[in-house]
Amino acid sequence: MNTNEILETINMIDNEDLDVRTITMGISLLDCVDPDIEKASGKIYDKICRYAQNLVKTGEDITRQYGIPIINKRIAVTPIAMISGACPAYSPVHFAKVLDRAAKQVGVNFIGGYSALVQKGFGPGDYALLESIPEALAETEFVCSSVNVGSTKAGINMDAVEKMGRIVKETAELTAHRECIGAAKLVVFCNAPEDNPFMAGAFHGPGEPDCVINVGVSGPGVVRAAIKKSGGGCDLTEIAELIKRTAFKITRMGQLVAKEASRRLCVPFGIVDLSLAPTPAVGDSVAYILEGMGLSRCGAHGTTAALALLNDAVKKGGVMASSSVGGLSGAFIPVTEDAGMIEAARSGCLTLNKLEAMTAVCSVGLDMICIPGDVTPEIISGIIADEAAIGMVNSKTTAVRVIPAIGKKAGEELDFGGLLGGGPVMPVNTASPAEFIHRGGKIPAPLQSLKN
Amino acid sequence: MIKTEKAVITVIGKDMVGILAKVSAMCAEKGMNVLEVTQSILQDMFVMVMLVDITGSSSAISELADEFDTLGESLHLKIHIMHEDIFNSMHKI
C-alpha cells in the first residue's frame, strides 16, 4: 500500500471536505394504498419504520469503519399523490404528517416524496396534492415535496406550471416567519429522475424496486484543491483530465459506502449519484472550482463554458468508478448553499439570467435562489416554464427551487442555517408573462431529430 | 478459512518521545497485529502509517476509532484508523 495515497485520502477528508453527502433509502408505498385513510397511514408509518429502523445507525457505523463522514441519512418514498388518490375525501396533508412522524421516529433529517408526476396531465389525487403543498410544508419539519411538470417525451403541462407559481409563493408565505423555509423544500422538475438521492427532489419512482439504497457523493473541495495544486500552467484539456481522475476517486468511495450499506441493511444497491454538491463551508464550493479555472468571479462571461467542462468531466470520471450510476449526476449550482455563489450573487456578478444559462449545462437547474417577496405568481410560473423548456428540449433534468423572500427586497438576505445556507435576494425581471401563463394547456413534446 | 481484515492507522502531528510506543501498545492491548510501519519526519511534523491485522482484535473497528481518537487528543496528535478497503477502492482499479 502506498503511503502517499493513504495520506492523500486522509487529507481529502480532513482538509478538503470530502464526504458522502447522503445515503437515501427508497421505499415503495404502493402496497400501502387503502381507501381507509387510517389504515393507509398505519401501513405507511409501519413500513417506513420497519425498513429504515437501522438506516441511521448503519450510516454511523460505516462512517466509523472507513473514516468517511456520511452527512445525511434520508428516505424517499413513492409519490404521495399515488397513495392519497385512493382517499379523495381527505386532505393529503394527513399523509405529510405521517411521513414527518416516521422520519422523526427513525432519525433521518429529510423524507422526500410528497410529490406528484403531472407532466402529461393530472391523475386522481394530483390536484389535491398540489393544492395541499403549502400547508403540508408549513406543518411538517422533515417532509420535502417535488412536482414534475414536464418531460422530453410528454412536453410541458402548462396548467401545472401556472399552479406551481402560485403554490411556491403560498408555501413561502405560510412559512414567512421561518425565513420562508417551506419554499426551500419544494422543487418543480422537468425530466425528474426516479432514483435521485438528493433533497428536496428525491422520490421513489414507480419503476423502482420495493426498497433500494442510493448514495449521493460530494466533493467540490477536493476538485478545487486538485485544480489549485496543478497551478496556472495547465491547459483546459489537462484540467478536464484532472477533474476526471478526482471524480473517479470520489465516486469509488461512494460506491464502497453504497455497497457496504446495501450489504448491512440487506437492501439492494440502486445507484451512485455522481454529484458535486456544495455546502456553505468555505472551500466546499462549485463556484470556487470555476474561479480556480481562471474566472475572476463566478458569473463572468466564460462561466457557462467552464461549468460545461466541469459537469462533463465529473460524469466521465465517475461512470467508470461505479457499477451503476443514476440520479442527477453532475455539478449542482445551489446559490445559497455555495459560499462562492453567495459572494458572486452579493456582488451582482452572478445574476438570475446567467444562472439560467448555466442550468443548460449543469446537472439540475435554478436551485436555492432567493427572489423578492413581491414577485407575482405568474413571474414564478414564467421562471418555471423557461427552466422546464431548457430541460425538455435538451433531454436533461432541470428544476426550479426559488424562495420568495416575503417582505424582503433585492439585496436583503435570507438565512436558513445548516446545509441550506443563506444568501442575498436576487433581482428578478418584473415584466409580466401573465397572459402567456394563464393560457394554460400544454407545450407539445419537442422533435427529437433535426437538432440545431 | 477466516478472511483477514486489515486496517490502516495514520498518526500525524508534532514529533515527540514515545509516539510509536503508545500507538503500538494500544495495538497490542486490542489484539491487533502490526504488519507494516513507515514513518517520516517532515520538518517538525511526524507522519506514521501502520498497516495492522484486525482479524483477531477484541474490539470492532468503530470502537477502535473512538479509542484512537481519545489517545490522539491526549497526545495532541491526529490518529485515524480506517478499514483498508477505502484506500484500495479509491486508488486501485
Coordinates of C-alpha atoms in Angstrom, one line a residue:
Chain A
M1 CA 0.0 0.0 0.0
N2 CA 1.3 3.4 -1.0
T3 CA 1.8 5.9 1.9
N4 CA 1.2 8.9 -0.3
E5 CA -2.2 7.5 -1.4
I6 CA -3.2 6.9 2.2
L7 CA -2.2 10.4 3.2
E8 CA -3.9 11.8 0.1
T9 CA -7.2 10.2 1.2
I10 CA -6.8 11.5 4.7
N11 CA -6.0 15.0 3.5
M12 CA -9.1 14.9 1.3
I13 CA -11.3 14.1 4.3
D14 CA -9.7 16.3 6.9
N15 CA -8.9 19.4 4.9
E16 CA -10.9 19.3 1.7
D17 CA -14.4 18.5 2.9
L18 CA -14.6 15.1 1.2
D19 CA -17.7 13.3 2.3
V20 CA -20.6 11.1 1.3
R21 CA -23.4 13.6 1.1
T22 CA -26.3 11.2 1.6
I23 CA -27.4 7.6 1.9
T24 CA -31.0 7.7 0.8
M25 CA -33.3 4.7 1.3
G26 CA -36.0 4.5 -1.4
I27 CA -39.2 2.8 -0.1
S28 CA -42.2 1.9 -2.2
L29 CA -45.5 2.7 -0.6
L30 CA -47.6 1.2 -3.4
D31 CA -48.6 -1.7 -1.2
C32 CA -49.9 0.7 1.5
V33 CA -52.7 2.1 -0.7
D34 CA -56.0 1.8 1.2
P35 CA -59.3 3.7 0.8
D36 CA -59.5 3.9 4.7
I37 CA -57.1 6.7 5.5
E38 CA -56.3 5.5 9.0
K39 CA -55.3 2.0 7.6
A40 CA -53.2 3.6 4.9
S41 CA -51.5 5.9 7.4
G42 CA -50.8 2.9 9.7
K43 CA -49.3 0.9 6.9
I44 CA -47.1 3.7 5.7
Y45 CA -45.8 4.5 9.1
D46 CA -45.1 0.9 9.9
K47 CA -43.4 0.1 6.6
I48 CA -41.1 3.1 6.8
C49 CA -40.2 2.4 10.4
R50 CA -39.6 -1.2 9.7
Y51 CA -37.4 -0.8 6.7
A52 CA -35.5 2.3 7.9
Q53 CA -35.1 1.4 11.6
N54 CA -31.3 0.7 11.2
L55 CA -30.6 3.3 8.5
V56 CA -29.1 6.0 10.7
K57 CA -27.1 3.6 12.8
T58 CA -25.7 1.8 9.8
G59 CA -24.6 5.1 8.3
E60 CA -22.8 6.0 11.5
D61 CA -21.2 2.6 11.7
I62 CA -19.9 2.9 8.2
T63 CA -18.5 6.3 8.9
R64 CA -16.5 4.9 11.8
Q65 CA -15.3 1.9 9.9
Y66 CA -13.9 3.8 6.9
G67 CA -13.4 7.2 8.5
I68 CA -15.6 8.8 5.8
P69 CA -18.2 11.3 7.0
I70 CA -21.7 10.5 5.8
I71 CA -23.5 13.7 6.3
N72 CA -27.2 12.8 5.7
K73 CA -29.3 9.7 6.0
R74 CA -32.6 10.2 4.3
I75 CA -35.7 8.5 2.9
A76 CA -37.5 8.8 -0.4
V77 CA -41.0 7.3 -0.9
T78 CA -43.4 6.7 -3.7
P79 CA -45.0 10.0 -4.8
I80 CA -47.8 10.5 -2.3
A81 CA -50.3 11.6 -4.9
M82 CA -50.4 7.9 -6.0
I83 CA -51.4 6.9 -2.5
S84 CA -53.6 9.8 -1.5
G85 CA -55.7 9.4 -4.7
A86 CA -57.4 6.4 -3.0
C87 CA -58.7 8.6 -0.2
P88 CA -60.3 11.5 -2.1
A89 CA -62.4 12.7 0.8
Y90 CA -59.4 13.6 2.9
S91 CA -56.6 16.2 2.7
P92 CA -53.2 14.7 1.6
V93 CA -51.7 16.8 4.4
H94 CA -52.6 13.9 6.7
F95 CA -50.0 11.8 4.8
A96 CA -47.4 14.5 5.1
K97 CA -47.8 14.4 8.9
V98 CA -47.5 10.6 8.8
L99 CA -44.2 10.9 6.8
D100 CA -43.0 13.5 9.3
R101 CA -43.7 11.3 12.3
A102 CA -42.0 8.3 10.6
A103 CA -38.9 10.4 9.7
K104 CA -38.7 11.6 13.3
Q105 CA -39.0 8.1 14.6
V106 CA -36.1 6.7 12.5
G107 CA -34.0 9.8 12.9
V108 CA -33.5 10.8 9.3
N109 CA -33.1 14.5 8.5
F110 CA -35.4 14.6 5.5
I111 CA -38.1 12.5 3.9
G112 CA -38.8 13.2 0.2
G113 CA -41.8 12.1 -1.9
Y114 CA -44.7 14.5 -1.1
S115 CA -44.8 14.5 -4.8
A116 CA -46.9 14.3 -8.0
L117 CA -45.9 13.5 -11.5
V118 CA -48.2 15.6 -13.7
Q119 CA -46.1 16.1 -16.9
K120 CA -48.8 14.7 -19.1
G121 CA -51.9 15.7 -17.1
F122 CA -53.5 15.3 -13.7
G123 CA -54.4 11.9 -12.3
P124 CA -56.6 11.1 -9.2
G125 CA -55.0 12.7 -6.2
D126 CA -52.7 15.1 -8.1
Y127 CA -54.9 18.2 -7.9
A128 CA -55.4 17.8 -4.2
L129 CA -51.8 17.1 -3.5
L130 CA -50.6 20.2 -5.4
E131 CA -53.1 22.4 -3.6
S132 CA -52.0 20.9 -0.2
I133 CA -48.3 21.5 -0.6
P134 CA -48.1 24.9 1.2
E135 CA -50.0 23.6 4.2
A136 CA -48.0 20.3 4.2
L137 CA -44.7 22.0 4.2
A138 CA -45.7 24.6 6.8
E139 CA -47.0 21.9 9.2
T140 CA -44.1 19.4 8.9
E141 CA -40.4 19.6 9.7
F142 CA -38.8 16.9 7.6
V143 CA -41.0 16.5 4.6
C144 CA -39.8 17.5 1.1
S145 CA -42.0 18.0 -1.9
S146 CA -41.5 17.9 -5.6
V147 CA -43.7 18.1 -8.7
N148 CA -42.7 17.0 -12.2
V149 CA -44.3 19.3 -14.7
G150 CA -42.7 18.3 -17.9
S151 CA -40.6 15.8 -19.8
T152 CA -38.9 15.4 -23.2
K153 CA -41.4 12.7 -24.1
A154 CA -44.5 14.4 -22.8
G155 CA -43.9 18.1 -23.2
I156 CA -44.8 20.7 -20.5
N157 CA -48.0 20.7 -18.6
M158 CA -48.6 24.5 -18.5
D159 CA -51.7 24.1 -16.3
A160 CA -49.4 22.6 -13.7
V161 CA -46.8 25.3 -14.3
E162 CA -49.4 28.0 -13.7
K163 CA -50.5 26.4 -10.5
M164 CA -46.9 25.9 -9.2
G165 CA -46.1 29.6 -9.5
R166 CA -48.8 30.3 -7.0
I167 CA -48.1 27.3 -4.8
V168 CA -44.4 28.2 -4.5
K169 CA -45.4 31.7 -3.4
E170 CA -48.1 30.4 -1.0
T171 CA -45.6 28.0 0.5
A172 CA -43.2 30.9 1.2
E173 CA -46.0 33.0 2.7
L174 CA -47.1 30.3 5.1
T175 CA -43.5 29.9 6.4
A176 CA -42.7 33.6 6.2
H177 CA -41.9 33.7 10.0
R178 CA -39.3 30.9 9.5
E179 CA -37.3 32.6 6.7
C180 CA -39.8 31.2 4.1
I181 CA -38.1 27.8 4.5
G182 CA -41.1 25.9 3.1
A183 CA -40.2 27.0 -0.4
A184 CA -36.6 25.6 0.1
K185 CA -38.2 22.2 0.5
L186 CA -40.2 22.4 -2.8
V187 CA -38.8 21.6 -6.2
V188 CA -40.5 21.8 -9.6
F189 CA -38.9 19.4 -12.1
C190 CA -38.8 18.7 -15.8
N191 CA -37.5 15.2 -16.5
A192 CA -37.3 14.3 -12.8
P193 CA -35.2 11.2 -12.2
E194 CA -36.9 8.4 -10.2
D195 CA -33.8 7.4 -8.3
N196 CA -32.4 10.8 -7.2
P197 CA -31.0 10.6 -3.6
F198 CA -30.7 14.3 -3.1
M199 CA -33.3 16.5 -1.4
A200 CA -35.5 18.3 -1.9
G201 CA -36.3 16.5 -5.1
A202 CA -35.9 12.8 -4.0
F203 CA -38.8 10.5 -4.5
H204 CA -39.1 6.7 -5.1
G205 CA -40.3 6.3 -8.7
P206 CA -43.0 3.8 -9.5
G207 CA -40.5 1.8 -11.6
E208 CA -38.2 1.2 -8.7
P209 CA -38.0 -2.0 -6.6
D210 CA -39.7 -2.3 -3.2
C211 CA -36.7 -0.9 -1.3
V212 CA -33.3 0.4 -2.6
I213 CA -30.2 2.2 -1.3
N214 CA -29.0 5.2 -3.4
V215 CA -25.9 7.1 -2.4
G216 CA -25.0 10.7 -3.3
V217 CA -21.4 11.7 -3.2
S218 CA -19.9 15.1 -2.9
G219 CA -16.5 16.7 -3.0
P220 CA -16.3 20.2 -4.7
G221 CA -13.5 21.0 -2.2
V222 CA -11.4 18.1 -3.4
V223 CA -11.7 19.1 -7.1
R224 CA -11.0 22.7 -6.3
A225 CA -7.8 21.7 -4.3
A226 CA -6.7 19.5 -7.2
I227 CA -7.0 22.3 -9.7
K228 CA -5.3 24.7 -7.3
K229 CA -2.3 22.3 -6.9
S230 CA -2.0 21.9 -10.6
G231 CA -1.0 25.6 -10.8
G232 CA -1.7 28.0 -13.7
G233 CA 0.2 26.2 -16.4
C234 CA -2.4 23.5 -17.3
D235 CA -4.5 23.9 -20.3
L236 CA -8.2 23.0 -20.2
T237 CA -7.6 19.5 -21.6
E238 CA -5.4 18.8 -18.7
I239 CA -7.9 20.4 -16.3
A240 CA -10.6 18.1 -17.7
E241 CA -8.3 15.0 -17.1
L242 CA -7.6 16.2 -13.6
I243 CA -11.3 16.5 -12.8
K244 CA -12.0 13.1 -14.2
R245 CA -9.3 11.5 -12.1
T246 CA -10.5 13.2 -9.0
A247 CA -14.2 12.4 -9.7
F248 CA -13.1 8.8 -10.1
K249 CA -11.7 8.6 -6.6
I250 CA -14.6 10.4 -5.0
T251 CA -17.1 8.1 -6.7
R252 CA -15.1 4.9 -5.8
M253 CA -15.6 6.0 -2.2
G254 CA -19.3 6.5 -2.8
Q255 CA -19.5 3.1 -4.4
L256 CA -17.8 1.4 -1.4
V257 CA -20.2 3.1 1.0
A258 CA -23.2 2.2 -1.1
K259 CA -22.2 -1.5 -1.4
E260 CA -21.5 -1.7 2.3
A261 CA -24.8 0.0 3.3
S262 CA -26.7 -2.3 1.0
R263 CA -25.0 -5.4 2.5
R264 CA -25.6 -4.3 6.1
L265 CA -29.2 -3.3 5.6
C266 CA -30.0 -6.3 3.3
V267 CA -31.4 -3.9 0.7
P268 CA -30.4 -3.9 -3.0
F269 CA -28.0 -1.2 -4.1
G270 CA -29.5 1.1 -6.6
I271 CA -27.3 3.8 -7.9
V272 CA -24.5 6.2 -7.0
D273 CA -25.3 9.8 -7.9
L274 CA -22.1 11.4 -9.1
S275 CA -22.7 14.9 -8.0
L276 CA -20.6 17.7 -6.9
A277 CA -22.8 19.1 -4.2
P278 CA -21.5 22.2 -2.5
T279 CA -22.0 23.2 1.2
P280 CA -21.9 26.6 2.7
A281 CA -18.5 25.6 4.3
V282 CA -15.7 27.8 2.8
G283 CA -13.8 25.8 0.3
D284 CA -16.6 23.3 -0.5
S285 CA -17.9 25.4 -3.4
V286 CA -18.6 24.7 -7.0
A287 CA -18.1 28.4 -7.7
Y288 CA -14.6 28.3 -6.4
I289 CA -13.8 25.4 -8.8
L290 CA -14.9 27.6 -11.7
E291 CA -12.9 30.5 -10.3
G292 CA -10.0 28.1 -9.9
M293 CA -10.1 27.5 -13.6
G294 CA -9.3 31.2 -14.1
L295 CA -12.6 33.2 -13.9
S296 CA -12.2 36.3 -11.8
R297 CA -15.6 35.6 -10.4
C298 CA -18.4 33.1 -10.9
G299 CA -20.9 34.7 -13.3
A300 CA -18.4 36.3 -15.5
H301 CA -18.6 35.5 -19.3
G302 CA -17.0 32.1 -19.7
T303 CA -18.8 30.6 -16.6
T304 CA -21.2 28.5 -18.7
A305 CA -18.3 27.0 -20.7
A306 CA -16.3 26.3 -17.5
L307 CA -19.3 24.7 -15.9
A308 CA -20.0 22.5 -19.0
L309 CA -16.4 21.2 -18.8
L310 CA -16.7 20.5 -15.1
N311 CA -20.1 18.8 -15.4
D312 CA -19.0 16.5 -18.3
A313 CA -15.6 15.6 -16.7
V314 CA -17.3 14.7 -13.4
K315 CA -19.6 12.3 -15.2
K316 CA -16.8 10.8 -17.3
G317 CA -14.6 10.2 -14.2
G318 CA -17.4 8.9 -12.1
V319 CA -19.1 6.5 -14.6
M320 CA -16.1 4.1 -14.6
A321 CA -15.9 4.1 -10.8
S322 CA -19.4 2.8 -10.1
S323 CA -21.3 -0.2 -11.3
S324 CA -24.5 1.7 -11.5
V325 CA -24.8 5.5 -11.9
G326 CA -28.0 7.5 -11.9
G327 CA -29.9 10.3 -10.1
L328 CA -28.9 13.8 -11.0
S329 CA -25.2 13.2 -11.6
G330 CA -23.2 16.3 -12.4
A331 CA -22.4 19.7 -10.8
F332 CA -25.0 21.4 -8.6
I333 CA -25.3 25.1 -8.5
P334 CA -27.5 25.9 -5.5
V335 CA -26.8 29.6 -4.8
T336 CA -27.5 29.8 -1.0
E337 CA -25.6 26.5 -0.3
D338 CA -22.3 27.6 -2.0
A339 CA -20.0 30.2 -0.4
G340 CA -18.6 31.3 -3.8
M341 CA -22.0 31.7 -5.4
I342 CA -23.3 33.7 -2.5
E343 CA -20.3 36.1 -2.8
A344 CA -20.8 36.3 -6.6
A345 CA -24.5 37.0 -6.2
R346 CA -24.0 39.6 -3.5
S347 CA -21.5 41.5 -5.7
G348 CA -24.0 41.4 -8.6
C349 CA -21.7 39.5 -10.9
L350 CA -23.9 36.4 -10.8
T351 CA -27.4 37.1 -12.0
L352 CA -30.6 35.1 -12.5
N353 CA -30.1 35.3 -16.2
K354 CA -26.6 33.9 -16.0
L355 CA -27.8 31.1 -13.7
E356 CA -30.5 30.2 -16.2
A357 CA -27.9 29.9 -19.0
M358 CA -25.7 27.8 -16.6
T359 CA -28.6 25.4 -16.0
A360 CA -28.5 24.4 -19.7
V361 CA -25.1 22.6 -19.0
C362 CA -25.2 21.7 -15.3
S363 CA -26.9 18.8 -13.6
V364 CA -30.1 20.4 -12.2
G365 CA -31.4 23.9 -12.5
L366 CA -32.2 27.1 -10.7
D367 CA -31.6 25.9 -7.2
M368 CA -31.9 27.7 -3.9
I369 CA -32.3 31.2 -5.3
C370 CA -34.0 33.9 -3.1
I371 CA -36.2 36.2 -5.1
P372 CA -38.0 39.3 -3.9
G373 CA -41.2 38.7 -1.9
D374 CA -43.4 40.9 -4.2
V375 CA -42.7 38.8 -7.3
T376 CA -46.0 37.7 -8.8
P377 CA -47.0 34.0 -9.0
E378 CA -47.1 34.5 -12.8
I379 CA -43.4 35.5 -12.9
I380 CA -42.5 32.4 -10.8
S381 CA -44.5 30.3 -13.3
G382 CA -42.6 32.0 -16.1
I383 CA -39.3 31.1 -14.4
I384 CA -40.5 27.5 -14.1
A385 CA -41.7 27.4 -17.7
D386 CA -38.3 28.7 -19.0
E387 CA -36.4 26.2 -17.0
A388 CA -38.7 23.3 -17.9
A389 CA -38.3 24.2 -21.6
I390 CA -34.5 24.1 -21.3
G391 CA -34.8 20.6 -19.8
M392 CA -37.4 19.4 -22.2
V393 CA -35.5 20.5 -25.3
N394 CA -32.1 19.3 -24.1
S395 CA -33.3 15.9 -22.8
K396 CA -31.9 16.7 -19.3
T397 CA -33.3 17.2 -15.8
T398 CA -34.0 20.8 -14.9
A399 CA -35.6 22.1 -11.8
V400 CA -36.7 25.3 -10.0
R401 CA -36.3 25.8 -6.3
V402 CA -36.7 29.5 -5.8
I403 CA -37.6 31.1 -2.4
P404 CA -39.8 34.2 -2.5
A405 CA -38.5 36.2 0.5
I406 CA -41.8 37.5 1.8
G407 CA -41.5 41.1 2.9
K408 CA -37.9 41.5 1.5
K409 CA -36.5 43.3 -1.5
A410 CA -33.5 42.6 -3.7
G411 CA -30.2 43.0 -1.7
E412 CA -31.7 41.9 1.6
E413 CA -30.8 38.4 2.8
L414 CA -32.4 35.1 4.0
D415 CA -30.6 32.8 6.4
F416 CA -31.8 29.2 6.6
G417 CA -28.9 27.8 8.5
G418 CA -27.3 24.4 8.2
L419 CA -26.8 22.8 4.8
L420 CA -29.4 25.1 3.2
G421 CA -27.2 28.1 3.9
G422 CA -28.5 31.5 3.2
G423 CA -27.9 34.3 0.7
P424 CA -29.0 37.5 -0.9
V425 CA -32.4 38.1 -2.5
M426 CA -31.6 38.4 -6.2
P427 CA -33.4 40.9 -8.5
V428 CA -35.9 39.4 -11.0
N429 CA -37.1 40.8 -14.3
T430 CA -40.6 42.1 -13.4
A431 CA -42.1 42.4 -16.9
S432 CA -45.3 40.3 -16.7
P433 CA -45.8 37.0 -18.5
A434 CA -49.3 36.7 -17.0
E435 CA -51.2 36.4 -20.3
F436 CA -48.9 33.7 -21.6
I437 CA -49.1 31.7 -18.3
H438 CA -52.9 32.0 -17.9
R439 CA -53.4 30.5 -21.4
G440 CA -52.7 27.0 -19.8
G441 CA -52.7 23.9 -22.0
K442 CA -49.6 22.1 -23.0
I443 CA -46.4 22.8 -24.7
P444 CA -46.0 19.8 -27.0
A445 CA -43.0 17.5 -26.8
P446 CA -40.2 18.6 -29.0
L447 CA -38.9 16.9 -32.1
Q448 CA -36.0 14.6 -31.4
S449 CA -34.3 15.0 -34.8
L450 CA -33.2 18.0 -36.9
K451 CA -31.2 19.1 -33.9
N452 CA -29.9 22.6 -34.2
Chain B
M1 CA -10.6 -20.1 6.5
I2 CA -11.1 -16.7 8.2
K3 CA -10.7 -13.8 5.9
T4 CA -8.0 -11.5 7.2
E5 CA -9.2 -7.9 7.8
K6 CA -6.7 -5.1 7.7
A7 CA -6.9 -1.5 8.8
V8 CA -4.6 1.4 8.3
I9 CA -3.6 3.6 11.3
T10 CA -2.2 7.0 10.5
V11 CA -0.7 9.4 13.0
I12 CA 0.0 13.0 12.1
G13 CA 1.3 15.7 14.4
K14 CA 4.2 17.2 16.3
D15 CA 7.1 14.8 16.9
M16 CA 7.8 13.8 20.5
V17 CA 9.1 10.9 22.5
G18 CA 7.1 7.7 22.6
I19 CA 4.5 8.1 19.9
L20 CA 5.3 4.7 18.3
A21 CA 5.4 3.1 21.7
K22 CA 2.0 4.4 22.8
V23 CA 0.3 3.6 19.5
S24 CA 1.7 0.1 19.3
A25 CA 0.9 -0.5 23.0
M26 CA -2.7 0.2 22.1
C27 CA -2.5 -2.2 19.2
A28 CA -1.2 -4.9 21.5
E29 CA -3.8 -4.3 24.1
K30 CA -6.6 -4.6 21.5
G31 CA -5.1 -7.7 19.8
M32 CA -4.1 -6.1 16.6
N33 CA -1.0 -7.5 14.8
V34 CA 1.2 -4.8 13.3
L35 CA 2.2 -5.8 9.8
E36 CA 4.0 -2.8 8.4
V37 CA 5.1 0.6 9.7
T38 CA 6.5 3.5 7.9
Q39 CA 7.3 6.8 9.4
S40 CA 8.9 10.0 8.4
I41 CA 9.5 13.4 9.9
L42 CA 8.9 16.3 7.6
Q43 CA 10.3 19.5 9.2
D44 CA 8.7 19.1 12.7
M45 CA 5.7 17.0 11.6
F46 CA 5.6 13.4 12.5
V47 CA 3.8 11.2 10.0
M48 CA 3.4 7.5 10.6
V49 CA 1.4 4.9 8.7
M50 CA 0.8 1.5 10.1
L51 CA -0.9 -1.5 8.5
V52 CA -2.5 -3.7 11.1
D53 CA -4.3 -7.0 11.0
I54 CA -7.6 -6.6 13.0
T55 CA -8.9 -10.1 12.4
G56 CA -8.2 -11.1 16.0
S57 CA -9.0 -7.7 17.5
S58 CA -11.0 -7.7 20.7
S59 CA -13.0 -4.6 19.6
A60 CA -14.9 -3.6 16.5
I61 CA -13.2 -1.0 14.2
S62 CA -15.8 1.6 15.2
E63 CA -14.8 1.2 18.9
L64 CA -11.1 1.3 18.0
A65 CA -11.8 4.5 16.1
D66 CA -13.1 6.1 19.3
E67 CA -10.2 4.8 21.4
F68 CA -7.6 6.2 19.0
D69 CA -9.5 9.5 18.9
T70 CA -9.1 9.7 22.7
L71 CA -5.5 8.7 22.6
G72 CA -4.9 11.3 19.8
E73 CA -6.5 14.0 21.8
S74 CA -4.4 13.3 24.9
L75 CA -1.2 13.4 22.8
H76 CA -2.3 16.4 20.6
L77 CA -2.0 14.2 17.5
K78 CA -4.4 13.2 14.8
I79 CA -4.8 9.5 14.8
H80 CA -7.1 7.8 12.3
I81 CA -7.9 4.1 12.0
M82 CA -9.7 3.2 8.8
H83 CA -10.5 -0.1 7.1
E84 CA -8.1 -0.8 4.2
D85 CA -10.9 -1.1 1.7
I86 CA -11.3 2.6 1.5
F87 CA -7.8 3.0 0.2
N88 CA -8.0 0.0 -2.1
S89 CA -11.2 1.2 -3.7
M90 CA -10.1 4.8 -4.1
H91 CA -6.6 4.2 -5.5
K92 CA -6.8 0.8 -7.3
I93 CA -8.8 -0.1 -10.3

